[in-house]
CSV table of N, CA, C and O in Angstrom, one decimal:
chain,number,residue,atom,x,y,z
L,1,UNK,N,133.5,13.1,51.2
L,1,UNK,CA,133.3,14.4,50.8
L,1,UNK,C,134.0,14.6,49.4
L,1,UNK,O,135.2,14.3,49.1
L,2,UNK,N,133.3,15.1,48.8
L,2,UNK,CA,134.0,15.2,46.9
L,2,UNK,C,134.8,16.8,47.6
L,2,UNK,O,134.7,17.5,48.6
L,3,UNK,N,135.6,16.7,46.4
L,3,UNK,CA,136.6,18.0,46.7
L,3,UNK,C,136.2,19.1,46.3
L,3,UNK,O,137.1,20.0,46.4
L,4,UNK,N,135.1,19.7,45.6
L,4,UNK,CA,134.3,21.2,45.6
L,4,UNK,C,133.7,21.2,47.4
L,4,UNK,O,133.6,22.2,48.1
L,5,UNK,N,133.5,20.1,47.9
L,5,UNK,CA,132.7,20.2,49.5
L,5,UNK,C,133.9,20.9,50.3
L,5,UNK,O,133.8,21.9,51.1
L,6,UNK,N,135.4,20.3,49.8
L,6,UNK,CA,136.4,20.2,50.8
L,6,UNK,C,136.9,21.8,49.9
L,6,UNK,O,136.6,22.7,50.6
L,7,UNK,N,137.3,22.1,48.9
L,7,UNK,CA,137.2,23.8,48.4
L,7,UNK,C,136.3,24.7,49.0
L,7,UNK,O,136.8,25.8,49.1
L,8,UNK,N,135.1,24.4,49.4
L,8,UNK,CA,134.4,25.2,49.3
L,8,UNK,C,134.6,25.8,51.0
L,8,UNK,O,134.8,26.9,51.5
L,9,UNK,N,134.6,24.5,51.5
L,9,UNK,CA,134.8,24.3,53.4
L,9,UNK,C,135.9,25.0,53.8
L,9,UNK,O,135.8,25.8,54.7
L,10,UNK,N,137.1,24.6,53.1
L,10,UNK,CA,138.3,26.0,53.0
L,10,UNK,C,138.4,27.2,52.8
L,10,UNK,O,139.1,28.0,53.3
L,11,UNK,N,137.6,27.3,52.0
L,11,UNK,CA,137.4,28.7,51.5
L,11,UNK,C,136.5,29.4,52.7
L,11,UNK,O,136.8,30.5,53.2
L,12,UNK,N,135.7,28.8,52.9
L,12,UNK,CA,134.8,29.2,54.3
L,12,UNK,C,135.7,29.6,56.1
L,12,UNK,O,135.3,30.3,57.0
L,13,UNK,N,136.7,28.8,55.9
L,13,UNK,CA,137.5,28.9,56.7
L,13,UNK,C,138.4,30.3,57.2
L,13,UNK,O,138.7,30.9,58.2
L,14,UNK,N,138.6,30.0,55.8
L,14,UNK,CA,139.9,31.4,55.7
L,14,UNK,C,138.9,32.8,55.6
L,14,UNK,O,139.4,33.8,56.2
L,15,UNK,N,137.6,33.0,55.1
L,15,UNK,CA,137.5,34.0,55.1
L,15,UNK,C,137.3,34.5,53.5
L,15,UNK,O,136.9,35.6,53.1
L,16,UNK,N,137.6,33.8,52.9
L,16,UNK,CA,137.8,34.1,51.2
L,16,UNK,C,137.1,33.9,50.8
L,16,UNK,O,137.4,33.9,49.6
L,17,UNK,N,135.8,33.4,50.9
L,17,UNK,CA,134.8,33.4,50.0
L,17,UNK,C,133.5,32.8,50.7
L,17,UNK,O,133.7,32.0,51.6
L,18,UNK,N,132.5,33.0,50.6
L,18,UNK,CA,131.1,32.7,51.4
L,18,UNK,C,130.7,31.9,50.8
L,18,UNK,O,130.9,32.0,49.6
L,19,UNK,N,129.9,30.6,51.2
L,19,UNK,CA,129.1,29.8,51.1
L,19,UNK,C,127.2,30.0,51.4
L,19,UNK,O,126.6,30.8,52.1
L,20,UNK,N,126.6,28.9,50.5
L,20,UNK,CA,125.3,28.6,51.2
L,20,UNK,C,124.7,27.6,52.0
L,20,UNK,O,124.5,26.4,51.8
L,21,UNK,N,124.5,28.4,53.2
L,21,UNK,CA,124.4,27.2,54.0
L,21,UNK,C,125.4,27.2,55.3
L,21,UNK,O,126.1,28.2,55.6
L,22,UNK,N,125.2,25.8,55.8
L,22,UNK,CA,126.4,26.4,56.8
L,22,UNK,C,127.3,24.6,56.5
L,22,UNK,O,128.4,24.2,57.0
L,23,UNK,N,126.5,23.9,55.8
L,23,UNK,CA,127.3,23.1,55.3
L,23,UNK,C,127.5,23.0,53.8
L,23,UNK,O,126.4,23.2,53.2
L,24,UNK,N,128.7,22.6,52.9
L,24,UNK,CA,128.9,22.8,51.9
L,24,UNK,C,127.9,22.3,50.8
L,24,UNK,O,128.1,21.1,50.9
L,25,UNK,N,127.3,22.5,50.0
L,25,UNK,CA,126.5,21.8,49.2
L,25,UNK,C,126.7,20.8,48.5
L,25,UNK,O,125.7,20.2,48.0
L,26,UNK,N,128.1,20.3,48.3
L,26,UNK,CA,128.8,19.4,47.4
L,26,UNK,C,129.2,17.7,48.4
L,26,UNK,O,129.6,16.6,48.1
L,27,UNK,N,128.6,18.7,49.9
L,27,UNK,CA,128.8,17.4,51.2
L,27,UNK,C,127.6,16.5,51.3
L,27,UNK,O,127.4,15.3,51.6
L,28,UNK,N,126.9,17.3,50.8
L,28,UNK,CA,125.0,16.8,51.5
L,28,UNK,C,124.9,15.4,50.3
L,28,UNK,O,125.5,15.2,49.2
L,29,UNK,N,124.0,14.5,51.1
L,29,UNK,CA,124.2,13.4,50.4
L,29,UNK,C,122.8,13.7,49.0
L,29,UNK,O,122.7,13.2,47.9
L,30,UNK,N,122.1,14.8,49.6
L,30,UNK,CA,120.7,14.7,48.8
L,30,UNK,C,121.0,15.9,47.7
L,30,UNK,O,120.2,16.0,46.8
L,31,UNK,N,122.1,16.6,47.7
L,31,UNK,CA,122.8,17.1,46.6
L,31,UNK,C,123.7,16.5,45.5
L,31,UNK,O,123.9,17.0,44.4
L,32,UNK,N,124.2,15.4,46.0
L,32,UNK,CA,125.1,14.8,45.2
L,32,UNK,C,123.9,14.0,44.6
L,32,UNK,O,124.1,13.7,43.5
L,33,UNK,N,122.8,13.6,45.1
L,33,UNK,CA,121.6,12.3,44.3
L,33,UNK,C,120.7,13.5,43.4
L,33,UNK,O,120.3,13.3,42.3
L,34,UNK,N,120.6,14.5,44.0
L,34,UNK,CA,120.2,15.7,42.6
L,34,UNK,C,120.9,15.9,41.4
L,34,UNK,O,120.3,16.1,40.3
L,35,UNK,N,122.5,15.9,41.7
L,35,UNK,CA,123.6,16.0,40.9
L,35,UNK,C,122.9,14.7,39.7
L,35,UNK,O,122.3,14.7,38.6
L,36,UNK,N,123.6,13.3,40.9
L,36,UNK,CA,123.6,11.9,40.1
L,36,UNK,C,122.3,12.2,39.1
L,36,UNK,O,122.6,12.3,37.9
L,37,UNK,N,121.2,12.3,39.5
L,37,UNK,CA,119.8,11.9,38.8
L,37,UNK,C,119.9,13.0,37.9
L,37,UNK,O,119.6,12.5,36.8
L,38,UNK,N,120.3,14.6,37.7
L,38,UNK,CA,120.6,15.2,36.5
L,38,UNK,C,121.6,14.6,35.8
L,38,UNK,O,121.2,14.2,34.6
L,39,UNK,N,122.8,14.3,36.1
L,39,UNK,CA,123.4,14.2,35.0
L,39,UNK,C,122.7,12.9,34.5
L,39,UNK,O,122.8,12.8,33.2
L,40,UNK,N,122.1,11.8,35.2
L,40,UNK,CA,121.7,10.8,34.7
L,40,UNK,C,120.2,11.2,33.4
L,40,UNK,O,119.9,10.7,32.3
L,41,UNK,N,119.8,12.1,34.1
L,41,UNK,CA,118.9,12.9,32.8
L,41,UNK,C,119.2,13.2,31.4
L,41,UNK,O,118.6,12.8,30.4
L,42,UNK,N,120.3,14.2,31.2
L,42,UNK,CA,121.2,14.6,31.1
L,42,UNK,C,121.7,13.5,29.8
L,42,UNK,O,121.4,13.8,28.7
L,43,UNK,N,122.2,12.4,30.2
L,43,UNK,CA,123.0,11.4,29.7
L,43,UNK,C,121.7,11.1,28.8
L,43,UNK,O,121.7,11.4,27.6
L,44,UNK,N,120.4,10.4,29.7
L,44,UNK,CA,119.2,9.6,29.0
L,44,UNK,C,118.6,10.8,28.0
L,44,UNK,O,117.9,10.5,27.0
L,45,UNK,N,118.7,12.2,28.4
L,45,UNK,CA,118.7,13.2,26.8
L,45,UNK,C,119.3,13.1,25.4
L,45,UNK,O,118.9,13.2,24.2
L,46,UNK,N,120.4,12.8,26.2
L,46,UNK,CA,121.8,12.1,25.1
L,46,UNK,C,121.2,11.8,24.1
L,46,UNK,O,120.7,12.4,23.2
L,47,UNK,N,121.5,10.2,24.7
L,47,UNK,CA,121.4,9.3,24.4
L,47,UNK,C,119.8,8.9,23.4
L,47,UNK,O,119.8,8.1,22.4
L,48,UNK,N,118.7,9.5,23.9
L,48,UNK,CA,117.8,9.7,23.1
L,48,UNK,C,117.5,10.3,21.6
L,48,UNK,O,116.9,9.8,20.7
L,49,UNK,N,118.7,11.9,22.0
L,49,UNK,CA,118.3,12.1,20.6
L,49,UNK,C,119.5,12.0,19.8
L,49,UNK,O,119.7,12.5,18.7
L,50,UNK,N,120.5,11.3,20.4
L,50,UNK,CA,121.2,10.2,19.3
L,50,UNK,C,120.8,9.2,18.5
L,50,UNK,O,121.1,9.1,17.3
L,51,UNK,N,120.0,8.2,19.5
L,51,UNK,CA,118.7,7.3,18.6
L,51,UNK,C,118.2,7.9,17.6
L,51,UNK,O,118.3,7.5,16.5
L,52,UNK,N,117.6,9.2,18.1
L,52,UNK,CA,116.6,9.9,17.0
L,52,UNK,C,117.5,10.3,15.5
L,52,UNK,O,117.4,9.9,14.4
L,53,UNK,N,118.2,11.0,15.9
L,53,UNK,CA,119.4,11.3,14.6
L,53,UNK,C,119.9,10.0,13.9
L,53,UNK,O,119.5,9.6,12.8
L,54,UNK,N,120.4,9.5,14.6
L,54,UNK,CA,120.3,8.1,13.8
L,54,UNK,C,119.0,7.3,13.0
L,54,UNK,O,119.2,6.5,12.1
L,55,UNK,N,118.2,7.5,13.4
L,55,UNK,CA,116.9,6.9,12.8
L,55,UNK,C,116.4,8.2,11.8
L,55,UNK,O,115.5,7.8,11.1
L,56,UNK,N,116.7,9.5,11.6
L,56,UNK,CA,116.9,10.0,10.6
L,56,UNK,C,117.8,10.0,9.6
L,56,UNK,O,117.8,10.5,8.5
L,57,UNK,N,118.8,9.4,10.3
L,57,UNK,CA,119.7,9.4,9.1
L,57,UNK,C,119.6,8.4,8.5
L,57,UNK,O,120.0,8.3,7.3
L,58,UNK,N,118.9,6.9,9.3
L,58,UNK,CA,118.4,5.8,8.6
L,58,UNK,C,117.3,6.0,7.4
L,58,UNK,O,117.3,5.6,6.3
L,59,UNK,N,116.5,6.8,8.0
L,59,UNK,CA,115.1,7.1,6.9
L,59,UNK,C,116.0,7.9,5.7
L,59,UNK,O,115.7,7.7,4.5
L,60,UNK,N,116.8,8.6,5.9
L,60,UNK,CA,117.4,9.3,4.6
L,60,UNK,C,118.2,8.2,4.1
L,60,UNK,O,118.4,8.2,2.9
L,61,UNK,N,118.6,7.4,4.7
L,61,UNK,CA,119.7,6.2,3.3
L,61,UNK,C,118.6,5.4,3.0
L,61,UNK,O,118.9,4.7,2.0
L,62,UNK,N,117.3,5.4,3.6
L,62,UNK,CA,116.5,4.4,3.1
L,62,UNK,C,115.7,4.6,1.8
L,62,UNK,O,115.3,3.8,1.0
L,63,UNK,N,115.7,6.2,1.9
L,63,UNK,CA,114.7,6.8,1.1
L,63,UNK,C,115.4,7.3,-0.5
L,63,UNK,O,115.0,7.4,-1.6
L,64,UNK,N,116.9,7.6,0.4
L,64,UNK,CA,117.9,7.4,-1.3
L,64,UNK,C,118.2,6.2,-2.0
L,64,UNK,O,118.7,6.2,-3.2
L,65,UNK,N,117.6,4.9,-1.1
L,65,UNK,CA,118.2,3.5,-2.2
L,65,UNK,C,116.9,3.7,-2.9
L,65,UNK,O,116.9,3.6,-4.1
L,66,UNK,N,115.5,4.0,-2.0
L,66,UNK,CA,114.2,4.4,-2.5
L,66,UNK,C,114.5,4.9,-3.8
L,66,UNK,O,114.3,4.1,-4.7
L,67,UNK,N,114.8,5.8,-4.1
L,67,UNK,CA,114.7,6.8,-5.1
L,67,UNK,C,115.5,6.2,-6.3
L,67,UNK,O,115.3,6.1,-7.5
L,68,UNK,N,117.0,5.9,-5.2
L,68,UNK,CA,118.1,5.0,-7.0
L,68,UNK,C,117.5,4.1,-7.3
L,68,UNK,O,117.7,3.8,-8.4
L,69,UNK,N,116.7,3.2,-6.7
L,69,UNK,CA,116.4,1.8,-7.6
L,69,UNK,C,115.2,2.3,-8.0
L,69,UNK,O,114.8,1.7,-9.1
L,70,UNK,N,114.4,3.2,-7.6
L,70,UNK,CA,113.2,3.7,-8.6
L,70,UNK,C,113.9,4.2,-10.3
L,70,UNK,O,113.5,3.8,-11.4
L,71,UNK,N,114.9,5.2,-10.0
L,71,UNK,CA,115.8,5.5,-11.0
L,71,UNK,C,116.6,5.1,-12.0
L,71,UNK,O,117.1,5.7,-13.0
L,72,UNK,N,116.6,3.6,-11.5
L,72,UNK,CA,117.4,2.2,-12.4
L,72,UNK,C,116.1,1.9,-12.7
L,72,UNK,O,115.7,2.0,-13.8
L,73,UNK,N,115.6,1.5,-12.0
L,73,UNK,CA,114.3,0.9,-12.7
L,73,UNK,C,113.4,1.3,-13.9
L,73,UNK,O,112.9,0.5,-14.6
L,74,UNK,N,113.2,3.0,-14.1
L,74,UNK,CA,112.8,3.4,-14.6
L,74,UNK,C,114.1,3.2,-15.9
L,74,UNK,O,113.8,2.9,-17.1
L,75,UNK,N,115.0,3.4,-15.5
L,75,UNK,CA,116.3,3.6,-16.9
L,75,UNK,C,116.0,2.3,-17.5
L,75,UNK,O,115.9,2.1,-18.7
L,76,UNK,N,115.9,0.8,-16.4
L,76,UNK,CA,115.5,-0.4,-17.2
L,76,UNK,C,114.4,-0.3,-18.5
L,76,UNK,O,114.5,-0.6,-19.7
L,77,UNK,N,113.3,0.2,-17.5
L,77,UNK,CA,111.9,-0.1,-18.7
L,77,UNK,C,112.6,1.0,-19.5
L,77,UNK,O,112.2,1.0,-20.7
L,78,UNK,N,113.4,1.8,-19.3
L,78,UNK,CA,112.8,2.6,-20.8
L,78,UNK,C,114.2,1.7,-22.0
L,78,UNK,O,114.3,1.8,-23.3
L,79,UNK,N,115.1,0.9,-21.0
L,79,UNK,CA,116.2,-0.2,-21.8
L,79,UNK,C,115.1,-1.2,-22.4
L,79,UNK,O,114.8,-1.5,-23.6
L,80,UNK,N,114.6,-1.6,-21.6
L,80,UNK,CA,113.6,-2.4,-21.9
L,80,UNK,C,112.9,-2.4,-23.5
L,80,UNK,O,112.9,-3.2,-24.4
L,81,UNK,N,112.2,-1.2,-23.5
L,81,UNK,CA,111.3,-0.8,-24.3
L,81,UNK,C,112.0,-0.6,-25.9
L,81,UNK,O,111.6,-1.0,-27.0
L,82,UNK,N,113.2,0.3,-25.3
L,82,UNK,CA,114.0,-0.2,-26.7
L,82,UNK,C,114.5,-1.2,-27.6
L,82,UNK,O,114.7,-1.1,-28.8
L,83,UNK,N,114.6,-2.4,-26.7
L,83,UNK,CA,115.1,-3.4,-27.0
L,83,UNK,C,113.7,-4.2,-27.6
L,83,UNK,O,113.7,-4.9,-28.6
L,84,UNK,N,112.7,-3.8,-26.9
L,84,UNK,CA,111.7,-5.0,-27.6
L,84,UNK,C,111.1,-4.2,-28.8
L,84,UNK,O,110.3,-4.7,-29.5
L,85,UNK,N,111.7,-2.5,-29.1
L,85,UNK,CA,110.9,-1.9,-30.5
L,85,UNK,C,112.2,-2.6,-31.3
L,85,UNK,O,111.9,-2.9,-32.5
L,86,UNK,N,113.5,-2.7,-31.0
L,86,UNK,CA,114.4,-2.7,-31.9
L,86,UNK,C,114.1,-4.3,-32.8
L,86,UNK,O,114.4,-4.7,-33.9
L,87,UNK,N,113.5,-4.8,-31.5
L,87,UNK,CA,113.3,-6.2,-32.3
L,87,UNK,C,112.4,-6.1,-32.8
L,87,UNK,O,112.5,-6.7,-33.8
L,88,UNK,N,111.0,-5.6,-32.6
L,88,UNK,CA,110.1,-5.5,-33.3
L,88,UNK,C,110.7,-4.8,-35.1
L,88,UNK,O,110.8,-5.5,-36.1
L,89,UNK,N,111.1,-3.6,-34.9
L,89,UNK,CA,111.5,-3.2,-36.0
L,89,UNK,C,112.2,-4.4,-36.9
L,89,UNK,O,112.0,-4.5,-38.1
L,90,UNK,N,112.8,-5.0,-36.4
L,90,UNK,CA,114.0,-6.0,-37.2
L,90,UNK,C,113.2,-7.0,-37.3
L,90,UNK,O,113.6,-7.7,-38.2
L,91,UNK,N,112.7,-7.3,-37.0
L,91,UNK,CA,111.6,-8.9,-36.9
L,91,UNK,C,111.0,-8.8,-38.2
L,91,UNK,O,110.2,-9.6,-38.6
């Protein structure tokens, strides 16, 4: 018996607080496997859209190297272009 079953059964005893049921809900084995399988939901929710957050924050570092080496690249050709008019010019 988890101790909300054994709270609850006390409390039933004395008079201080009512229950549903005439056994405690926290006793029943097919409560505690509703409990288990939500929180196990619960968890596999989690844990999902952690994956997912993560694989967006993947696509965003991916898509920023995307953009700086586009950004270098572009600063190259135009280093580039300099370099081969400066020699043209001097040649």
């Amino acid at each position: 018996m988890q101790r909300g079953a054994v709270a609850q059964l006390g409390a039933r005893l004395h008079g201080m607080q009512e229950v549903v049921g005439s056994t405690p809900i926290g006793s029943t084995r097919k409560a505690r496997l509703k409990a288990l399988l939500f929180l196990l939901f619960v968890e596999q929710k989690t844990i999902m859209y952690n994956s997912l957050l993560t694989c967006v924050k993947f696509k965003n570092l991916l898509n920023l190297c995307v953009n700086v080496t586009r950004y270098f690249k572009k600063k190259l050709n135009l280093t580039l272009e300099v370099l081969v008019r400066t020699y043209e010019l001097s040649g």
